[in-house]
Amino acid sequence: MINDLWYKNAILYCLSVGTYMDANGDGIGDFTGLMRRLDYLHGLGITAIWLMPFQVSPQRDDGYDVADYYGVDPRYGTLGDFVEFTHAAEQRGIRVLIDLVVNHTSNEHPWFKEARRDPHSKYRDWYVWSKKKPANANTGMVFPGVQKSTWSYDEQAKAWYFHRFYEFQPDLNTSHPEVQAEILKIMGFWIQLGVSGFRMDAVPFIIATKGPDVRKPEEQYDMLRMFREFLQWRQGDAIVLAEANVLPDTDMEYFGDDGDRMHMMFNFQVNQHLFYALAAADTRPLVKALKATKPRPATAQWGLFLRNHDELDLGRLTEEERQIVFAAFGPKKEMQLYDRGIRRRLAPMLDGDQRRLELAYSLLFTLPGTPVIRYGDEIGMGDDLSLPERNCARTPMQWSNEPQGGFTKSEKPRLPVISGGPYGYEHINAAIQRRHPESMLNWTERIIRMRKEVPEVGWGDFTVIPTRDPAVLVMRYDWRNNWVLFVHNFDAKPREVTFSVGLDGDNAGYGKQLVNLLAEDHSRADDSGKHRLIIEAYGYRWYRVGGLDYLLRRTEVDAPLHAKTG
Ligand code: NOJ
Ligand code: CA
């Protein structure tokens, strides 16, 4: 049955162990601390954790520079602690996905050290070398402004090596059969220790052809099927969630026509256009992005997100759209990054205005896909722009108004806890918000609970319902003879909208009644079958179509599998 696919209707929460909770007082979060917070996460209602890199690493890119794929960085604990953690999560019904960073290693990885030292070592071919400086060495940087080139000279090897990211992250030669076998081995290892899958880092670069003569890298999509097959042989319900900021016309290459490649991908297209819609109160490009990313195999799912640990990349917007988002959410140079994005957290971008935060989160929970929450956003945490690059949005979780926000007993956490000002831990913390029914935290808990009772979003098919107002988005989901409908007003002013639910035939009658799931104002259609509502500034509505007897009407089978493709 298709609804066995847990990831299609999950609530994902992303965190890094180093900034969540420090149990042993050394200023760095650890697995023991994270384990103690599992009850908090369980109470929030999330169903899966995406754990950022925690393997042995010199930490020059927050762990995205791995020096041993088979070990836990001692700063975070031991392998034993890790297994205790996955076990404790499983006991609470929470699945764990971990980052799989195999496009590159750290330059301190023993493979790279060996490769540099000995041209005859088998590891030499595990990386990408050139005797001469390649002509395109100064192109294709992922971190423009910080990263100078994609090829660097290694004195010891007396050759140039390729690095798509920072110079301390040499690219693995991912076309090499031995490297591929090693990637599978790494996956198999962590699967055995209790994880349910991987957030695969930098997928387009993993599958791209690499080398000094490669002018235009080409994607080898077949590799994706190999990863999936291996994983499913080992553990049937394990998944890969791909980080691939690609254009919609290649989405199906990543998912596979038969749903035989990636289970999930982050929807960067919707993410960027959503921020444009929030900035401009214009949903038209967002609707286009929703439609463009609609085709996908029935077994595949989008990962929906607002902010993540990187910059908000606006590279796929038009210049005009991008400038509008910059002006609204990141007008100062220090808020921007890599000439294409904004490095702030969500709450400061939205001026800490709870109406707008709720609007953004209501969208996250009702746009097509599985929502991915960034730790701290559930309490509206801020950023620290004095920290370099993306570190500004990676500060420790703010648990209470005790010293260091209750994150650590140490006086010197590795990254400073945000203190003072509107986003300081003194005001913004989980403990205070627990006591206030209307806090962001309690709102988030309630909305997650409701989202779980609206499986139509995860399983169903969506239609954007036309209104004449670009500031208002109306969407309906259909699944198993049930329908839900969501209305979002992106404008700072109240709007009046008129629409019909759009059900026909035997079901047309149900469309006359909309039952509000979050408040008392329900809607009845007029004689012509149209609903007219006034929706307040930044307002949102979650409706059940036809009444609360929906579960009595739900059918037990899905529409045919292929109905959702194309
Ligand atoms: C994408 C990750 O999200 C980012 O944080 C990292 O720097 C690069 N990949 C390189 O691994
Ligand atoms: Ca610690």
Coordinates of C-alpha atoms and ligand atoms in Angstrom, one line a residue:
M1 CA 0.0 0.0 0.0
I2 CA 1.3 3.4 -0.9
N3 CA 0.6 4.8 2.5
D4 CA 3.2 2.5 4.0
L5 CA 5.7 5.1 2.7
W6 CA 6.5 6.8 6.0
Y7 CA 8.4 9.7 4.4
K8 CA 5.5 10.9 2.3
N9 CA 3.6 12.0 5.3
A10 CA 6.3 12.8 7.9
I11 CA 7.2 15.8 10.0
L12 CA 11.0 16.3 9.7
Y13 CA 13.1 18.3 12.2
C14 CA 16.6 19.2 11.3
L15 CA 19.3 19.8 14.0
S16 CA 23.0 19.5 14.6
V17 CA 24.1 17.6 17.7
G18 CA 26.8 20.2 18.5
T19 CA 24.3 23.1 19.1
Y20 CA 21.4 21.2 20.6
M21 CA 22.3 20.4 24.2
D22 CA 25.6 19.9 25.9
A23 CA 25.4 17.3 28.7
N24 CA 29.1 17.0 29.7
G25 CA 29.7 20.8 30.0
D26 CA 32.5 21.2 27.5
G27 CA 30.6 23.8 25.5
I28 CA 29.7 21.5 22.6
G29 CA 26.4 19.7 22.2
D30 CA 26.6 15.9 22.4
F31 CA 24.5 12.8 21.8
T32 CA 23.8 12.4 25.5
G33 CA 22.3 15.9 25.6
L34 CA 20.3 15.3 22.4
M35 CA 19.0 12.1 23.9
R36 CA 17.7 14.1 26.9
R37 CA 15.8 16.3 24.6
L38 CA 14.0 13.6 22.7
D39 CA 11.0 13.9 25.0
Y40 CA 10.7 17.6 23.9
L41 CA 10.8 16.6 20.3
H42 CA 8.4 13.8 20.8
G43 CA 6.0 16.3 22.5
L44 CA 6.4 18.7 19.6
G45 CA 5.1 15.9 17.4
I46 CA 7.8 15.6 14.9
T47 CA 8.2 12.1 13.4
A48 CA 11.7 12.2 12.0
I49 CA 15.0 13.9 12.7
W50 CA 17.5 15.0 10.1
L51 CA 20.8 15.0 11.9
M52 CA 23.5 17.1 10.4
P53 CA 27.1 15.7 10.1
F54 CA 28.5 14.3 13.3
Q55 CA 31.3 12.2 12.0
V56 CA 35.0 12.7 12.7
S57 CA 35.9 16.1 11.1
P58 CA 38.3 19.0 11.5
Q59 CA 35.1 21.1 11.4
R60 CA 36.1 23.7 8.9
D61 CA 32.7 23.4 7.2
D62 CA 30.6 22.5 10.2
G63 CA 31.2 18.8 9.7
Y64 CA 30.7 18.8 5.9
D65 CA 34.4 17.9 5.8
V66 CA 34.5 14.4 6.9
A67 CA 37.8 12.7 8.0
D68 CA 36.3 9.3 9.0
Y69 CA 32.9 8.1 7.7
Y70 CA 32.7 5.3 10.2
G71 CA 33.2 7.2 13.4
V72 CA 31.5 9.7 15.6
D73 CA 33.5 12.9 16.3
P74 CA 34.7 12.5 19.9
R75 CA 33.4 16.0 20.7
Y76 CA 29.9 14.6 20.3
G77 CA 30.3 11.3 22.0
T78 CA 31.0 7.7 20.9
L79 CA 29.5 5.3 18.5
G80 CA 27.9 3.7 21.6
D81 CA 26.2 7.0 22.3
F82 CA 25.0 7.2 18.8
V83 CA 23.3 3.8 18.9
E84 CA 21.7 4.7 22.3
F85 CA 20.4 7.8 20.5
T86 CA 18.9 6.0 17.5
H87 CA 17.4 3.4 19.9
A88 CA 15.9 6.1 22.1
A89 CA 14.4 7.8 19.1
E90 CA 13.0 4.6 17.8
Q91 CA 11.3 3.9 21.1
R92 CA 9.5 7.2 20.7
G93 CA 8.6 6.4 17.1
I94 CA 11.0 9.0 15.8
R95 CA 13.1 8.1 12.7
V96 CA 16.6 9.3 12.1
L97 CA 18.0 10.5 8.8
I98 CA 21.7 11.5 8.7
D99 CA 23.7 13.6 6.4
L100 CA 25.7 11.6 3.8
V101 CA 28.5 13.9 2.6
V102 CA 30.3 11.9 -0.1
N103 CA 30.9 14.4 -2.9
H104 CA 34.1 15.3 -1.1
T105 CA 36.1 14.4 2.0
S106 CA 38.1 16.6 4.3
N107 CA 41.7 17.1 3.2
E108 CA 42.6 15.5 6.5
H109 CA 40.9 12.3 5.5
P110 CA 43.5 9.4 5.5
W111 CA 42.5 8.6 1.9
F112 CA 43.5 12.1 0.7
K113 CA 46.6 12.1 2.8
E114 CA 47.6 8.8 1.2
A115 CA 46.6 10.0 -2.2
R116 CA 48.9 13.1 -1.9
R117 CA 51.8 11.2 -0.5
D118 CA 52.0 8.3 -2.9
P119 CA 51.1 8.6 -6.6
H120 CA 50.9 4.8 -6.8
S121 CA 48.5 4.5 -3.9
K122 CA 45.1 3.2 -4.8
Y123 CA 43.7 6.3 -3.2
R124 CA 45.3 8.5 -5.8
D125 CA 42.5 7.7 -8.2
W126 CA 39.9 8.3 -5.5
Y127 CA 40.3 12.0 -6.1
V128 CA 40.4 14.2 -9.2
W129 CA 43.8 15.4 -10.3
S130 CA 45.5 17.4 -13.0
K131 CA 49.2 17.8 -13.8
K132 CA 48.6 21.3 -15.1
K133 CA 46.4 24.1 -13.9
P134 CA 43.1 23.4 -15.7
A135 CA 41.8 26.3 -17.8
N136 CA 38.5 26.5 -15.9
A137 CA 40.2 26.5 -12.4
N138 CA 38.6 29.8 -11.6
T139 CA 35.0 28.9 -12.5
G140 CA 32.2 27.0 -10.9
M141 CA 32.7 28.0 -7.2
V142 CA 29.8 27.3 -4.9
F143 CA 30.9 29.9 -2.4
P144 CA 31.8 32.9 -4.5
G145 CA 33.5 35.7 -2.6
V146 CA 35.0 33.2 -0.1
Q147 CA 36.2 30.4 -2.3
K148 CA 38.8 31.5 -4.9
S149 CA 38.9 28.5 -7.3
T150 CA 37.8 25.0 -7.9
W151 CA 41.3 23.6 -8.4
S152 CA 44.2 24.0 -6.0
Y153 CA 47.8 23.0 -6.2
D154 CA 49.1 20.4 -3.8
E155 CA 52.8 20.7 -3.1
Q156 CA 53.2 17.2 -1.9
A157 CA 51.4 15.6 -4.8
K158 CA 52.9 18.1 -7.2
A159 CA 49.5 18.2 -8.9
W160 CA 46.3 20.1 -8.9
Y161 CA 43.2 18.7 -7.2
F162 CA 39.6 19.5 -7.9
H163 CA 37.3 20.8 -5.2
R164 CA 33.7 22.0 -6.0
F165 CA 33.5 23.5 -2.5
Y166 CA 36.2 24.9 -0.2
E167 CA 39.9 24.0 -0.9
F168 CA 39.9 21.8 2.2
Q169 CA 37.2 19.6 0.6
P170 CA 38.8 17.6 -2.2
D171 CA 36.2 16.0 -4.5
L172 CA 36.0 12.3 -4.5
N173 CA 36.2 10.7 -7.9
T174 CA 32.7 9.5 -7.7
S175 CA 32.7 7.7 -11.1
H176 CA 35.4 5.3 -9.7
P177 CA 33.8 1.9 -9.0
E178 CA 35.8 1.6 -5.7
V179 CA 34.6 5.0 -4.5
Q180 CA 31.0 4.0 -5.4
A181 CA 31.4 0.7 -3.5
E182 CA 32.7 2.7 -0.5
I183 CA 29.7 5.0 -0.6
L184 CA 27.5 2.0 -0.4
K185 CA 29.5 0.6 2.4
I186 CA 29.1 3.8 4.4
M187 CA 25.3 3.7 3.8
G188 CA 25.2 0.1 4.9
F189 CA 27.2 0.8 8.1
W190 CA 24.8 3.5 9.4
I191 CA 21.7 1.6 8.3
Q192 CA 22.9 -1.2 10.6
L193 CA 23.2 1.3 13.4
G194 CA 19.6 2.3 13.3
V195 CA 19.1 5.1 10.8
S196 CA 16.2 5.3 8.3
G197 CA 18.1 6.9 5.5
F198 CA 20.2 9.8 4.4
R199 CA 20.0 13.4 3.4
M200 CA 22.5 13.2 0.5
D201 CA 24.6 16.3 0.3
A202 CA 25.4 18.0 -3.1
V203 CA 23.8 15.3 -5.3
P204 CA 24.2 17.0 -8.7
F205 CA 27.9 17.2 -8.0
I206 CA 28.2 13.6 -6.8
I207 CA 26.8 12.4 -10.1
A208 CA 28.5 14.9 -12.3
T209 CA 31.5 13.9 -14.5
K210 CA 34.7 15.5 -13.0
G211 CA 38.1 16.1 -14.4
P212 CA 40.5 18.7 -15.9
D213 CA 39.0 18.2 -19.4
V214 CA 35.4 18.3 -18.4
R215 CA 34.0 21.5 -19.8
K216 CA 30.4 20.9 -19.1
P217 CA 29.8 18.4 -16.4
E218 CA 27.2 15.8 -17.2
E219 CA 25.0 14.1 -14.7
Q220 CA 25.2 10.3 -14.5
Y221 CA 21.7 9.7 -13.2
D222 CA 22.1 5.9 -13.1
M223 CA 24.2 6.3 -10.0
L224 CA 21.0 7.3 -8.2
R225 CA 19.3 4.1 -8.9
M226 CA 22.3 2.2 -7.6
F227 CA 22.2 4.0 -4.3
R228 CA 18.5 3.3 -4.0
E229 CA 18.7 -0.3 -4.9
F230 CA 21.4 -1.0 -2.4
L231 CA 19.6 0.8 0.3
Q232 CA 16.4 -1.1 -0.3
W233 CA 18.0 -4.4 -0.4
R234 CA 19.5 -3.7 3.0
Q235 CA 16.4 -2.1 4.5
G236 CA 13.2 -1.7 2.6
D237 CA 11.9 1.5 4.2
A238 CA 15.2 3.4 4.1
I239 CA 15.3 6.5 2.0
V240 CA 17.5 9.1 0.4
L241 CA 16.5 12.7 0.6
A242 CA 18.5 14.5 -2.1
E243 CA 19.9 18.0 -1.8
A244 CA 19.7 19.1 -5.4
N245 CA 19.0 22.7 -6.2
V246 CA 18.0 22.0 -9.8
L247 CA 15.5 23.2 -12.4
P248 CA 12.1 21.5 -12.5
D249 CA 12.7 20.0 -16.0
T250 CA 15.3 17.7 -14.4
D251 CA 13.3 16.7 -11.4
M252 CA 12.1 13.5 -13.0
E253 CA 15.7 12.5 -13.8
Y254 CA 16.3 12.6 -10.0
F255 CA 13.1 10.8 -9.0
G256 CA 13.3 8.4 -11.9
D257 CA 10.4 7.8 -14.3
D258 CA 9.5 4.7 -12.4
G259 CA 10.2 6.1 -9.0
D260 CA 13.4 4.1 -9.0
R261 CA 15.9 6.8 -8.0
M262 CA 15.6 9.4 -5.1
H263 CA 12.7 9.0 -2.7
M264 CA 12.8 12.6 -1.8
M265 CA 14.3 15.9 -2.9
F266 CA 14.2 19.3 -1.3
N267 CA 12.0 21.7 -3.2
F268 CA 14.3 24.6 -3.8
Q269 CA 12.1 25.9 -6.6
V270 CA 9.1 26.3 -4.3
N271 CA 11.3 27.6 -1.4
Q272 CA 12.6 30.6 -3.4
H273 CA 9.3 31.5 -4.9
L274 CA 7.6 31.2 -1.6
F275 CA 10.0 33.9 -0.2
Y276 CA 9.3 36.0 -3.2
A277 CA 5.5 35.6 -2.5
L278 CA 6.0 36.6 1.1
A279 CA 8.0 39.6 0.1
A280 CA 5.8 40.9 -2.7
A281 CA 2.4 39.6 -1.7
D282 CA 2.3 38.1 -5.2
T283 CA 1.7 34.4 -5.4
R284 CA 1.9 34.0 -9.2
P285 CA 5.5 32.8 -9.5
L286 CA 4.9 30.5 -6.5
V287 CA 1.9 29.0 -8.3
K288 CA 4.1 28.5 -11.3
A289 CA 6.7 26.8 -9.2
L290 CA 4.1 24.5 -7.6
K291 CA 2.8 23.5 -11.0
A292 CA 6.3 23.0 -12.5
T293 CA 7.3 20.7 -9.6
K294 CA 4.0 18.8 -9.6
P295 CA 5.0 15.9 -11.8
R296 CA 6.6 13.2 -9.7
P297 CA 6.2 9.5 -9.2
A298 CA 3.5 8.5 -6.8
T299 CA 6.1 7.1 -4.4
A300 CA 8.3 10.2 -4.4
Q301 CA 7.9 13.2 -2.1
W302 CA 9.2 16.8 -1.9
G303 CA 10.9 18.0 1.2
L304 CA 9.5 21.4 1.9
F305 CA 11.4 24.0 4.0
L306 CA 11.6 27.6 4.9
R307 CA 15.1 28.1 6.1
N308 CA 17.9 25.7 6.5
H309 CA 21.5 25.8 7.8
D310 CA 22.7 27.4 4.6
E311 CA 21.9 30.8 3.1
L312 CA 18.4 31.3 1.6
D313 CA 19.6 30.8 -2.0
L314 CA 17.7 33.1 -4.4
G315 CA 19.7 32.2 -7.4
R316 CA 16.7 30.8 -9.3
L317 CA 14.6 34.0 -9.1
T318 CA 14.7 36.7 -11.8
E319 CA 16.9 39.7 -11.0
E320 CA 13.9 41.8 -10.3
E321 CA 12.3 39.2 -8.0
R322 CA 15.6 38.7 -6.2
Q323 CA 15.9 42.4 -5.5
I324 CA 12.4 42.5 -4.1
V325 CA 13.3 39.7 -1.6
F326 CA 16.6 41.3 -0.7
A327 CA 14.9 44.6 0.0
A328 CA 12.2 43.0 2.1
F329 CA 14.2 40.4 4.1
G330 CA 17.9 41.2 3.8
P331 CA 18.5 44.8 2.8
K332 CA 22.0 45.1 4.4
K333 CA 25.1 43.7 2.8
E334 CA 25.9 41.9 6.1
M335 CA 22.6 40.0 5.8
Q336 CA 23.5 38.7 2.3
L337 CA 25.9 36.0 1.2
Y338 CA 27.6 34.6 -1.9
D339 CA 26.0 37.2 -4.1
R340 CA 22.8 35.2 -4.2
G341 CA 21.3 34.7 -0.8
I342 CA 20.3 35.8 2.6
R343 CA 21.9 34.3 5.7
R344 CA 19.4 35.3 8.3
R345 CA 17.0 33.1 10.3
L346 CA 13.3 33.2 9.6
A347 CA 12.1 35.2 12.6
P348 CA 14.3 38.3 12.1
M349 CA 13.5 38.3 8.4
L350 CA 9.8 38.5 9.2
D351 CA 10.5 41.1 11.9
G352 CA 9.5 38.7 14.6
D353 CA 5.9 39.3 13.6
Q354 CA 4.0 36.2 14.8
R355 CA 1.2 36.7 12.3
R356 CA 3.8 36.4 9.5
L357 CA 5.6 33.6 11.1
E358 CA 2.4 31.6 11.4
L359 CA 1.6 32.4 7.8
A360 CA 5.0 31.1 6.7
Y361 CA 4.6 28.0 8.9
S362 CA 1.1 27.4 7.8
L363 CA 2.3 27.3 4.2
L364 CA 5.2 25.0 5.1
F365 CA 2.7 22.6 6.6
T366 CA 0.2 22.8 3.7
L367 CA 2.2 23.0 0.5
P368 CA 2.7 19.7 -1.2
G369 CA 5.4 17.7 0.5
T370 CA 6.9 16.7 3.8
P371 CA 7.6 19.8 6.0
V372 CA 11.2 20.1 7.3
I373 CA 11.5 22.3 10.4
R374 CA 14.8 23.9 11.4
Y375 CA 15.6 23.6 15.1
G376 CA 14.9 26.8 16.9
D377 CA 12.4 28.1 14.4
E378 CA 9.7 26.6 16.5
I379 CA 10.5 29.3 19.1
G380 CA 11.4 32.0 16.6
M381 CA 15.1 32.1 17.3
G382 CA 17.2 34.8 15.7
D383 CA 20.6 35.0 14.2
D384 CA 24.0 36.5 15.1
L385 CA 25.3 38.4 12.1
S386 CA 28.7 38.9 13.8
L387 CA 29.5 35.3 13.1
P388 CA 31.0 34.5 9.7
E389 CA 29.1 33.2 6.7
R390 CA 26.4 30.7 7.5
N391 CA 27.4 30.3 11.2
C392 CA 25.1 33.2 12.0
A393 CA 22.1 30.9 11.8
R394 CA 23.7 28.0 13.6
T395 CA 23.8 29.2 17.2
P396 CA 22.9 27.0 20.2
M397 CA 19.3 26.1 20.9
Q398 CA 17.7 28.4 23.5
W399 CA 16.1 26.2 26.1
S400 CA 15.5 28.6 29.1
N401 CA 16.5 31.9 30.5
E402 CA 19.2 30.3 32.6
P403 CA 22.9 31.1 31.8
Q404 CA 23.8 30.2 28.1
G405 CA 20.1 29.6 27.5
G406 CA 20.3 26.3 29.3
F407 CA 22.3 24.9 26.4
T408 CA 25.5 24.2 28.5
K409 CA 27.0 24.7 31.9
S410 CA 30.2 25.9 30.3
E411 CA 30.8 29.6 30.1
K412 CA 32.3 29.3 26.7
P413 CA 30.1 27.4 24.2
R414 CA 31.8 26.7 20.9
L415 CA 29.3 29.0 19.1
P416 CA 27.9 31.8 21.3
V417 CA 24.3 31.6 22.5
I418 CA 22.3 34.6 21.3
S419 CA 22.0 37.0 24.3
G420 CA 20.5 40.4 24.7
G421 CA 18.3 42.2 22.2
P422 CA 14.9 41.0 21.0
Y423 CA 16.1 37.4 20.1
G424 CA 18.3 36.8 23.2
Y425 CA 17.8 33.7 25.2
E426 CA 16.5 35.9 28.0
H427 CA 13.2 36.3 26.1
I428 CA 13.2 33.7 23.4
N429 CA 13.4 30.3 24.9
A430 CA 11.5 27.0 25.0
A431 CA 10.8 27.1 28.7
I432 CA 9.0 30.5 28.7
Q433 CA 7.1 29.6 25.6
R434 CA 5.8 26.4 27.1
R435 CA 3.9 28.6 29.7
H436 CA 2.2 30.8 27.1
P437 CA -0.7 29.1 25.2
E438 CA -0.3 31.5 22.3
S439 CA 3.5 31.3 22.0
M440 CA 5.1 30.2 18.7
L441 CA 6.1 26.9 20.3
N442 CA 2.6 26.0 21.4
W443 CA 1.2 27.1 18.1
T444 CA 3.7 24.9 16.3
E445 CA 2.8 22.0 18.5
R446 CA -0.9 22.4 17.7
I447 CA -0.4 22.9 14.0
I448 CA 1.7 19.8 13.8
R449 CA -1.0 17.9 15.6
M450 CA -3.6 19.2 13.1
R451 CA -1.3 18.5 10.1
K452 CA -1.1 14.9 11.1
E453 CA -4.9 14.7 10.9
V454 CA -4.8 16.1 7.4
P455 CA -3.0 13.4 5.6
E456 CA -4.5 14.6 2.3
V457 CA -1.5 17.0 2.1
G458 CA 1.0 14.1 2.2
W459 CA -0.9 11.5 0.2
G460 CA -3.2 13.5 -2.0
D461 CA -3.2 15.5 -5.2
F462 CA -3.5 19.2 -5.2
T463 CA -5.2 21.9 -7.3
V464 CA -4.6 25.6 -7.2
I465 CA -8.0 27.2 -7.1
P466 CA -8.2 30.4 -9.1
T467 CA -9.1 33.6 -7.3
R468 CA -8.7 37.0 -8.9
D469 CA -6.4 38.1 -6.2
P470 CA -2.6 37.3 -6.6
A471 CA -2.1 38.0 -2.9
V472 CA -4.3 35.1 -1.9
L473 CA -3.4 31.4 -2.5
V474 CA -6.3 28.9 -2.4
M475 CA -5.4 25.2 -2.7
R476 CA -7.4 22.0 -2.4
Y477 CA -6.1 18.5 -1.8
D478 CA -8.0 15.4 -2.8
W479 CA -7.4 12.0 -1.3
R480 CA -9.7 9.0 -0.8
N481 CA -12.9 10.8 -1.2
N482 CA -11.9 13.5 1.2
W483 CA -10.9 17.1 0.5
V484 CA -9.2 19.8 2.4
L485 CA -8.8 23.4 1.4
F486 CA -6.3 26.1 2.5
V487 CA -6.4 29.8 2.1
H488 CA -3.4 32.1 2.7
N489 CA -3.3 35.8 2.5
F490 CA 0.2 37.1 1.8
D491 CA -0.8 40.7 2.0
A492 CA -0.4 43.2 4.9
K493 CA -4.0 44.2 4.3
P494 CA -7.2 42.2 4.7
R495 CA -8.5 40.8 1.5
E496 CA -11.9 39.6 0.3
V497 CA -11.9 36.6 -2.0
T498 CA -14.5 34.6 -3.9
F499 CA -14.0 31.1 -5.1
S500 CA -15.7 27.8 -5.6
V501 CA -14.3 24.6 -4.3
G502 CA -14.4 23.1 -7.7
L503 CA -15.8 19.6 -7.0
D504 CA -18.2 18.3 -9.6
G505 CA -20.6 15.5 -10.2
D506 CA -21.8 13.7 -7.1
N507 CA -19.4 15.6 -4.9
A508 CA -20.4 19.1 -5.9
G509 CA -22.7 19.3 -2.9
Y510 CA -19.9 18.8 -0.4
G511 CA -18.1 21.9 -1.8
K512 CA -20.9 24.1 -0.3
Q513 CA -19.6 23.7 3.2
L514 CA -16.2 24.5 4.5
V515 CA -15.5 23.6 8.2
N516 CA -12.7 25.6 9.7
L517 CA -10.3 23.3 11.6
L518 CA -8.6 26.0 13.6
A519 CA -11.3 28.5 14.5
E520 CA -15.1 28.9 14.7
D521 CA -15.7 30.7 11.4
H522 CA -16.9 28.2 8.9
S523 CA -18.0 29.1 5.4
R524 CA -21.2 28.3 3.4
A525 CA -21.4 28.8 -0.3
D526 CA -24.0 31.2 -1.7
D527 CA -26.6 30.0 -4.1
S528 CA -24.2 30.1 -7.1
G529 CA -21.9 27.8 -5.2
K530 CA -19.3 30.4 -4.4
H531 CA -17.6 31.1 -1.1
R532 CA -16.9 34.6 -0.2
L533 CA -14.6 35.4 2.7
I534 CA -12.7 38.2 4.2
I535 CA -9.3 37.1 5.4
E536 CA -7.3 39.3 7.7
A537 CA -3.7 40.6 7.0
Y538 CA -1.4 37.6 6.7
G539 CA -4.4 35.3 7.6
Y540 CA -4.6 31.6 6.9
R541 CA -7.5 29.1 7.0
W542 CA -7.5 25.3 7.1
Y543 CA -10.9 23.9 6.0
R544 CA -12.3 20.5 5.7
V545 CA -14.6 20.3 2.7
G546 CA -18.1 19.0 3.3
G547 CA -18.1 18.5 7.1
L548 CA -16.5 16.6 9.9
D549 CA -18.0 13.3 8.9
Y550 CA -15.2 12.9 6.4
L551 CA -13.7 9.9 8.1
L552 CA -17.0 8.1 7.7
R553 CA -16.8 8.9 4.0
R554 CA -13.1 8.1 3.4
T555 CA -12.5 5.2 1.0
E556 CA -9.8 2.6 1.5
V557 CA -8.1 2.7 -1.9
D558 CA -6.0 5.3 -3.7
A559 CA -6.5 6.5 -7.2
P560 CA -4.3 4.5 -9.6
L561 CA -0.5 5.0 -8.9
H562 CA 0.3 6.6 -12.2
A563 CA -2.5 9.2 -11.8
K564 CA -0.1 11.6 -10.1
T565 CA 2.6 11.6 -12.7
G566 CA 2.7 14.0 -15.7
Ligands
NOJ1 C1 25.6 21.6 1.2 C2 25.5 21.8 2.6 O1 24.2 22.1 2.9 C3 26.5 22.9 3.0 O2 26.3 23.3 4.3 C4 27.9 22.5 2.7 O3 28.8 23.5 3.0 C5 28.0 22.0 1.3 N1 27.0 21.2 0.8 C6 29.3 21.2 1.1 O4 29.2 20.0 1.8
CA2 CA 29.5 18.2 25.3

